Amino acid sequence: MIIGFKNHGLLIRFVIIFFCLNTYSFGEVTNSLARFNLIESFEADFTQKVFDGESTLEEIVKGKFIFKRPANFLWISDSPYNQQIKSDGEYLSIYDVDFEQNIIRSLSDEIKHSPLYMLFNDVSEISNEYLIEENKLNSHTVLNFTNRNENNNVESFSIKLESDLIKSLSIMDRVSGQFEINFEDIEINKYVDSSIFDFHNIDNAQVFE
């Protein structure tokens, strides 16, 4: 069984949020996200923090995140976790480097179970599911999304934007606690070789589907 840093579900939710923001124009919701359609690729170093329900820091993970339209992403976690989460747009792979184990599942399954699935179907549904607030603070903008459904695990999430780029993202989960990601050394629209998202030819990996 793959083990490693906790809360893969929260991480996948983040990726889905990022994917959605870069797939649709949110001009009807907020002008702050209207330029996301211009982003063809996004690459950055990240620092991920996981807090428990008492806001106690449980985990810090660092690594690299790469996104490429239309639905490719690669999430590499540095030592001691040594995990890669990637998608070719159809399937999702969670690969543990140390244990040489690779879990492959349908990306659509993850999306369908995400509270943000409606972003892929009808952007107008966002305001029905979330109360959205936009706060402009000096050089950055913070977008706060509060779930209207109290029974949903995702209580809220917020996005910090600087110069139309995601600088940080926070998810508050009623079960898992709080999950934060900060980005540094961001590069957009650089060439990204699609072969890096291929997970079918990982040497010596035990595959679980």
PDB file of C-alpha atoms in Angstrom:
ATOM      1  CA  MET A   1       0.000   0.000   0.000  1.00  0.00           C
ATOM      2  CA  ILE A   2       1.304   3.427  -0.856  1.00  0.00           C
ATOM      3  CA  ILE A   3       2.188   5.520   2.154  1.00  0.00           C
ATOM      4  CA  GLY A   4       3.593   8.998   2.414  1.00  0.00           C
ATOM      5  CA  PHE A   5       2.374  12.496   3.161  1.00  0.00           C
ATOM      6  CA  LYS A   6      -1.234  12.593   4.285  1.00  0.00           C
ATOM      7  CA  ASN A   7      -4.329  14.019   2.633  1.00  0.00           C
ATOM      8  CA  HIS A   8      -3.937  13.011  -1.014  1.00  0.00           C
ATOM      9  CA  GLY A   9      -7.605  13.980  -1.313  1.00  0.00           C
ATOM     10  CA  LEU A  10      -6.895  17.573  -0.362  1.00  0.00           C
ATOM     11  CA  LEU A  11      -3.991  17.706  -2.776  1.00  0.00           C
ATOM     12  CA  ILE A  12      -6.157  16.393  -5.593  1.00  0.00           C
ATOM     13  CA  ARG A  13      -8.797  18.987  -4.734  1.00  0.00           C
ATOM     14  CA  PHE A  14      -6.148  21.664  -5.099  1.00  0.00           C
ATOM     15  CA  VAL A  15      -5.112  20.345  -8.497  1.00  0.00           C
ATOM     16  CA  ILE A  16      -8.751  20.292  -9.586  1.00  0.00           C
ATOM     17  CA  ILE A  17      -9.208  23.885  -8.408  1.00  0.00           C
ATOM     18  CA  PHE A  18      -6.111  24.930 -10.339  1.00  0.00           C
ATOM     19  CA  PHE A  19      -7.232  22.988 -13.407  1.00  0.00           C
ATOM     20  CA  CYS A  20     -10.649  24.629 -13.301  1.00  0.00           C
ATOM     21  CA  LEU A  21      -9.273  28.126 -12.877  1.00  0.00           C
ATOM     22  CA  ASN A  22      -7.122  27.637 -15.941  1.00  0.00           C
ATOM     23  CA  THR A  23      -9.889  26.066 -18.017  1.00  0.00           C
ATOM     24  CA  TYR A  24     -12.607  28.689 -17.787  1.00  0.00           C
ATOM     25  CA  SER A  25     -12.941  32.433 -17.893  1.00  0.00           C
ATOM     26  CA  PHE A  26     -14.376  33.690 -14.614  1.00  0.00           C
ATOM     27  CA  GLY A  27     -15.182  37.138 -15.867  1.00  0.00           C
ATOM     28  CA  GLU A  28     -18.804  36.756 -14.809  1.00  0.00           C
ATOM     29  CA  VAL A  29     -17.696  35.983 -11.261  1.00  0.00           C
ATOM     30  CA  THR A  30     -14.672  38.233 -10.840  1.00  0.00           C
ATOM     31  CA  ASN A  31     -12.442  40.188 -13.176  1.00  0.00           C
ATOM     32  CA  SER A  32      -9.431  38.989 -11.192  1.00  0.00           C
ATOM     33  CA  LEU A  33      -9.558  35.603 -12.893  1.00  0.00           C
ATOM     34  CA  ALA A  34     -10.490  36.750 -16.375  1.00  0.00           C
ATOM     35  CA  ARG A  35      -6.933  36.428 -17.699  1.00  0.00           C
ATOM     36  CA  PHE A  36      -6.469  32.805 -16.658  1.00  0.00           C
ATOM     37  CA  ASN A  37      -7.467  31.646 -20.108  1.00  0.00           C
ATOM     38  CA  LEU A  38      -4.178  33.085 -21.373  1.00  0.00           C
ATOM     39  CA  ILE A  39      -2.151  30.609 -19.315  1.00  0.00           C
ATOM     40  CA  GLU A  40      -1.075  27.586 -21.347  1.00  0.00           C
ATOM     41  CA  SER A  41       1.414  26.265 -18.805  1.00  0.00           C
ATOM     42  CA  PHE A  42       2.402  26.957 -15.198  1.00  0.00           C
ATOM     43  CA  GLU A  43       5.526  25.788 -13.373  1.00  0.00           C
ATOM     44  CA  ALA A  44       6.591  26.657  -9.839  1.00  0.00           C
ATOM     45  CA  ASP A  45       8.257  25.441  -6.670  1.00  0.00           C
ATOM     46  CA  PHE A  46       5.811  24.900  -3.840  1.00  0.00           C
ATOM     47  CA  THR A  47       5.688  24.666  -0.066  1.00  0.00           C
ATOM     48  CA  GLN A  48       2.702  22.741   1.244  1.00  0.00           C
ATOM     49  CA  LYS A  49       1.531  22.940   4.862  1.00  0.00           C
ATOM     50  CA  VAL A  50      -1.075  20.718   6.512  1.00  0.00           C
ATOM     51  CA  PHE A  51      -2.759  21.754   9.774  1.00  0.00           C
ATOM     52  CA  ASP A  52      -5.067  19.708  11.981  1.00  0.00           C
ATOM     53  CA  GLY A  53      -8.470  20.815  13.260  1.00  0.00           C
ATOM     54  CA  GLU A  54      -6.772  22.779  16.047  1.00  0.00           C
ATOM     55  CA  SER A  55      -4.627  24.718  13.541  1.00  0.00           C
ATOM     56  CA  THR A  56      -1.520  22.836  14.656  1.00  0.00           C
ATOM     57  CA  LEU A  57       1.047  22.397  11.902  1.00  0.00           C
ATOM     58  CA  GLU A  58       1.309  18.672  11.137  1.00  0.00           C
ATOM     59  CA  GLU A  59       3.323  18.528   7.966  1.00  0.00           C
ATOM     60  CA  ILE A  60       5.462  20.550   5.558  1.00  0.00           C
ATOM     61  CA  VAL A  61       6.183  19.267   2.065  1.00  0.00           C
ATOM     62  CA  LYS A  62       8.228  20.968  -0.659  1.00  0.00           C
ATOM     63  CA  GLY A  63       8.555  20.214  -4.330  1.00  0.00           C
ATOM     64  CA  LYS A  64       7.584  21.265  -7.840  1.00  0.00           C
ATOM     65  CA  PHE A  65       4.221  21.645  -9.580  1.00  0.00           C
ATOM     66  CA  ILE A  66       3.781  21.726 -13.388  1.00  0.00           C
ATOM     67  CA  PHE A  67       0.510  22.305 -15.235  1.00  0.00           C
ATOM     68  CA  LYS A  68      -0.127  22.227 -18.971  1.00  0.00           C
ATOM     69  CA  ARG A  69      -3.348  22.668 -20.873  1.00  0.00           C
ATOM     70  CA  PRO A  70      -5.732  21.109 -21.285  1.00  0.00           C
ATOM     71  CA  ALA A  71      -5.507  18.744 -18.298  1.00  0.00           C
ATOM     72  CA  ASN A  72      -1.924  17.677 -17.651  1.00  0.00           C
ATOM     73  CA  PHE A  73      -0.247  18.140 -14.300  1.00  0.00           C
ATOM     74  CA  LEU A  74       2.736  16.841 -12.352  1.00  0.00           C
ATOM     75  CA  TRP A  75       3.199  17.201  -8.608  1.00  0.00           C
ATOM     76  CA  ILE A  76       6.653  16.146  -7.338  1.00  0.00           C
ATOM     77  CA  SER A  77       7.224  15.989  -3.579  1.00  0.00           C
ATOM     78  CA  ASP A  78      10.814  16.166  -2.374  1.00  0.00           C
ATOM     79  CA  SER A  79      12.483  13.878   0.178  1.00  0.00           C
ATOM     80  CA  PRO A  80      11.548  12.434   2.614  1.00  0.00           C
ATOM     81  CA  TYR A  81       8.179  11.879   0.892  1.00  0.00           C
ATOM     82  CA  ASN A  82       9.410  11.197  -2.646  1.00  0.00           C
ATOM     83  CA  GLN A  83       6.042  10.987  -4.351  1.00  0.00           C
ATOM     84  CA  GLN A  84       4.782  11.984  -7.777  1.00  0.00           C
ATOM     85  CA  ILE A  85       1.160  12.712  -8.611  1.00  0.00           C
ATOM     86  CA  LYS A  86       0.537  13.218 -12.301  1.00  0.00           C
ATOM     87  CA  SER A  87      -2.164  13.089 -14.947  1.00  0.00           C
ATOM     88  CA  ASP A  88      -2.201  12.787 -18.711  1.00  0.00           C
ATOM     89  CA  GLY A  89      -5.697  14.296 -18.773  1.00  0.00           C
ATOM     90  CA  GLU A  90      -7.479  10.948 -18.622  1.00  0.00           C
ATOM     91  CA  TYR A  91      -5.890   9.047 -15.762  1.00  0.00           C
ATOM     92  CA  LEU A  92      -4.363   9.975 -12.419  1.00  0.00           C
ATOM     93  CA  SER A  93      -1.172   8.344 -11.115  1.00  0.00           C
ATOM     94  CA  ILE A  94       0.065   8.406  -7.508  1.00  0.00           C
ATOM     95  CA  TYR A  95       3.605   7.006  -7.520  1.00  0.00           C
ATOM     96  CA  ASP A  96       5.672   6.347  -4.396  1.00  0.00           C
ATOM     97  CA  VAL A  97       9.321   6.420  -5.474  1.00  0.00           C
ATOM     98  CA  ASP A  98      10.722   4.699  -2.370  1.00  0.00           C
ATOM     99  CA  PHE A  99       8.199   1.846  -2.352  1.00  0.00           C
ATOM    100  CA  GLU A 100       8.064   1.624  -6.157  1.00  0.00           C
ATOM    101  CA  GLN A 101       4.270   1.501  -6.071  1.00  0.00           C
ATOM    102  CA  ASN A 102       2.023   3.231  -8.582  1.00  0.00           C
ATOM    103  CA  ILE A 103      -1.732   3.678  -8.113  1.00  0.00           C
ATOM    104  CA  ILE A 104      -3.576   4.511 -11.328  1.00  0.00           C
ATOM    105  CA  ARG A 105      -7.199   5.613 -11.419  1.00  0.00           C
ATOM    106  CA  SER A 106      -9.562   7.496 -13.668  1.00  0.00           C
ATOM    107  CA  LEU A 107      -9.170  11.251 -13.365  1.00  0.00           C
ATOM    108  CA  SER A 108     -12.897  11.640 -13.970  1.00  0.00           C
ATOM    109  CA  ASP A 109     -13.613   9.721 -10.762  1.00  0.00           C
ATOM    110  CA  GLU A 110     -11.655  12.266  -8.756  1.00  0.00           C
ATOM    111  CA  ILE A 111     -13.361  15.156 -10.495  1.00  0.00           C
ATOM    112  CA  LYS A 112     -16.852  13.743 -10.048  1.00  0.00           C
ATOM    113  CA  HIS A 113     -16.272  13.393  -6.314  1.00  0.00           C
ATOM    114  CA  SER A 114     -14.873  16.889  -6.016  1.00  0.00           C
ATOM    115  CA  PRO A 115     -17.104  19.653  -4.657  1.00  0.00           C
ATOM    116  CA  LEU A 116     -15.760  21.747  -7.535  1.00  0.00           C
ATOM    117  CA  TYR A 117     -16.985  19.414 -10.268  1.00  0.00           C
ATOM    118  CA  MET A 118     -19.576  21.962 -11.369  1.00  0.00           C
ATOM    119  CA  LEU A 119     -16.738  24.187 -12.591  1.00  0.00           C
ATOM    120  CA  PHE A 120     -16.276  21.754 -15.471  1.00  0.00           C
ATOM    121  CA  ASN A 121     -19.941  21.878 -16.416  1.00  0.00           C
ATOM    122  CA  ASP A 122     -21.416  25.274 -15.732  1.00  0.00           C
ATOM    123  CA  VAL A 123     -19.455  28.184 -14.315  1.00  0.00           C
ATOM    124  CA  SER A 124     -22.711  29.840 -13.288  1.00  0.00           C
ATOM    125  CA  GLU A 125     -23.135  27.074 -10.705  1.00  0.00           C
ATOM    126  CA  ILE A 126     -20.237  28.442  -8.662  1.00  0.00           C
ATOM    127  CA  SER A 127     -22.321  31.169  -7.070  1.00  0.00           C
ATOM    128  CA  ASN A 128     -25.021  28.616  -6.265  1.00  0.00           C
ATOM    129  CA  GLU A 129     -22.556  26.425  -4.385  1.00  0.00           C
ATOM    130  CA  TYR A 130     -20.217  29.050  -2.923  1.00  0.00           C
ATOM    131  CA  LEU A 131     -20.488  32.502  -1.449  1.00  0.00           C
ATOM    132  CA  ILE A 132     -17.702  34.452  -3.165  1.00  0.00           C
ATOM    133  CA  GLU A 133     -15.930  37.482  -1.746  1.00  0.00           C
ATOM    134  CA  GLU A 134     -13.128  39.462  -3.348  1.00  0.00           C
ATOM    135  CA  ASN A 135     -10.749  41.557  -1.271  1.00  0.00           C
ATOM    136  CA  LYS A 136      -8.070  43.753  -2.841  1.00  0.00           C
ATOM    137  CA  LEU A 137      -5.142  44.388  -0.525  1.00  0.00           C
ATOM    138  CA  ASN A 138      -2.373  46.595  -1.910  1.00  0.00           C
ATOM    139  CA  SER A 139      -0.517  44.492  -4.497  1.00  0.00           C
ATOM    140  CA  HIS A 140      -2.625  41.348  -4.265  1.00  0.00           C
ATOM    141  CA  THR A 141      -6.196  40.106  -4.395  1.00  0.00           C
ATOM    142  CA  VAL A 142      -7.750  37.444  -2.175  1.00  0.00           C
ATOM    143  CA  LEU A 143     -10.747  35.455  -3.376  1.00  0.00           C
ATOM    144  CA  ASN A 144     -12.705  33.663  -0.666  1.00  0.00           C
ATOM    145  CA  PHE A 145     -15.112  30.830  -1.526  1.00  0.00           C
ATOM    146  CA  THR A 146     -17.414  29.689   1.311  1.00  0.00           C
ATOM    147  CA  ASN A 147     -19.484  26.553   0.782  1.00  0.00           C
ATOM    148  CA  ARG A 148     -23.217  27.123   1.142  1.00  0.00           C
ATOM    149  CA  ASN A 149     -23.721  23.427   1.959  1.00  0.00           C
ATOM    150  CA  GLU A 150     -22.788  22.770   5.584  1.00  0.00           C
ATOM    151  CA  ASN A 151     -22.685  19.021   4.936  1.00  0.00           C
ATOM    152  CA  ASN A 152     -19.862  19.292   2.403  1.00  0.00           C
ATOM    153  CA  ASN A 153     -16.391  18.378   3.682  1.00  0.00           C
ATOM    154  CA  VAL A 154     -14.839  21.410   1.993  1.00  0.00           C
ATOM    155  CA  GLU A 155     -15.915  24.285   4.193  1.00  0.00           C
ATOM    156  CA  SER A 156     -14.105  26.976   2.223  1.00  0.00           C
ATOM    157  CA  PHE A 157     -11.080  27.783   0.100  1.00  0.00           C
ATOM    158  CA  SER A 158      -9.246  30.979  -0.705  1.00  0.00           C
ATOM    159  CA  ILE A 159      -6.876  32.045  -3.452  1.00  0.00           C
ATOM    160  CA  LYS A 160      -4.267  34.782  -3.273  1.00  0.00           C
ATOM    161  CA  LEU A 161      -3.467  36.423  -6.613  1.00  0.00           C
ATOM    162  CA  GLU A 162      -0.597  38.708  -7.510  1.00  0.00           C
ATOM    163  CA  SER A 163      -0.321  40.035 -11.062  1.00  0.00           C
ATOM    164  CA  ASP A 164      -2.997  37.528 -12.118  1.00  0.00           C
ATOM    165  CA  LEU A 165      -0.952  34.583 -10.821  1.00  0.00           C
ATOM    166  CA  ILE A 166      -1.862  32.177  -8.044  1.00  0.00           C
ATOM    167  CA  LYS A 167       0.640  32.845  -5.253  1.00  0.00           C
ATOM    168  CA  SER A 168      -1.066  30.747  -2.605  1.00  0.00           C
ATOM    169  CA  LEU A 169      -4.133  28.638  -2.022  1.00  0.00           C
ATOM    170  CA  SER A 170      -5.786  27.478   1.191  1.00  0.00           C
ATOM    171  CA  ILE A 171      -8.470  24.828   1.683  1.00  0.00           C
ATOM    172  CA  MET A 172     -10.417  24.390   4.928  1.00  0.00           C
ATOM    173  CA  ASP A 173     -11.722  20.829   5.231  1.00  0.00           C
ATOM    174  CA  ARG A 174     -14.141  19.908   8.018  1.00  0.00           C
ATOM    175  CA  VAL A 175     -12.572  16.463   8.361  1.00  0.00           C
ATOM    176  CA  SER A 176      -8.901  16.893   7.483  1.00  0.00           C
ATOM    177  CA  GLY A 177      -8.205  20.400   8.717  1.00  0.00           C
ATOM    178  CA  GLN A 178      -6.443  23.134   6.774  1.00  0.00           C
ATOM    179  CA  PHE A 179      -4.215  22.743   3.742  1.00  0.00           C
ATOM    180  CA  GLU A 180      -2.048  25.567   2.371  1.00  0.00           C
ATOM    181  CA  ILE A 181       0.214  25.873  -0.654  1.00  0.00           C
ATOM    182  CA  ASN A 182       2.574  28.735  -1.481  1.00  0.00           C
ATOM    183  CA  PHE A 183       4.332  29.140  -4.833  1.00  0.00           C
ATOM    184  CA  GLU A 184       7.745  30.585  -5.684  1.00  0.00           C
ATOM    185  CA  ASP A 185       9.775  30.966  -8.892  1.00  0.00           C
ATOM    186  CA  ILE A 186       6.647  30.901 -11.033  1.00  0.00           C
ATOM    187  CA  GLU A 187       7.039  30.525 -14.802  1.00  0.00           C
ATOM    188  CA  ILE A 188       4.091  30.714 -17.169  1.00  0.00           C
ATOM    189  CA  ASN A 189       3.698  29.750 -20.813  1.00  0.00           C
ATOM    190  CA  LYS A 190       7.136  28.163 -21.122  1.00  0.00           C
ATOM    191  CA  TYR A 191       7.508  25.057 -23.277  1.00  0.00           C
ATOM    192  CA  VAL A 192       6.611  21.868 -21.397  1.00  0.00           C
ATOM    193  CA  ASP A 193       7.294  18.470 -22.973  1.00  0.00           C
ATOM    194  CA  SER A 194       4.105  16.402 -22.663  1.00  0.00           C
ATOM    195  CA  SER A 195       6.131  13.229 -22.132  1.00  0.00           C
ATOM    196  CA  ILE A 196       6.755  14.199 -18.496  1.00  0.00           C
ATOM    197  CA  PHE A 197       3.092  13.452 -17.767  1.00  0.00           C
ATOM    198  CA  ASP A 198       3.348   9.865 -19.012  1.00  0.00           C
ATOM    199  CA  PHE A 199       3.229   7.362 -16.149  1.00  0.00           C
ATOM    200  CA  HIS A 200       2.775   4.116 -18.090  1.00  0.00           C
ATOM    201  CA  ASN A 201       6.476   3.277 -18.367  1.00  0.00           C
ATOM    202  CA  ILE A 202       7.770   3.695 -14.826  1.00  0.00           C
ATOM    203  CA  ASP A 203      10.578   1.161 -14.397  1.00  0.00           C
ATOM    204  CA  ASN A 204      10.162  -1.569 -11.755  1.00  0.00           C
ATOM    205  CA  ALA A 205       6.948  -0.084 -10.355  1.00  0.00           C
ATOM    206  CA  GLN A 206       4.222  -2.266  -8.880  1.00  0.00           C
ATOM    207  CA  VAL A 207       0.982  -1.032 -10.445  1.00  0.00           C
ATOM    208  CA  PHE A 208      -2.410  -0.898  -8.695  1.00  0.00           C
ATOM    209  CA  GLU A 209      -5.460   0.000 -10.771  1.00  0.00           C
TER     210      GLU A 209
END
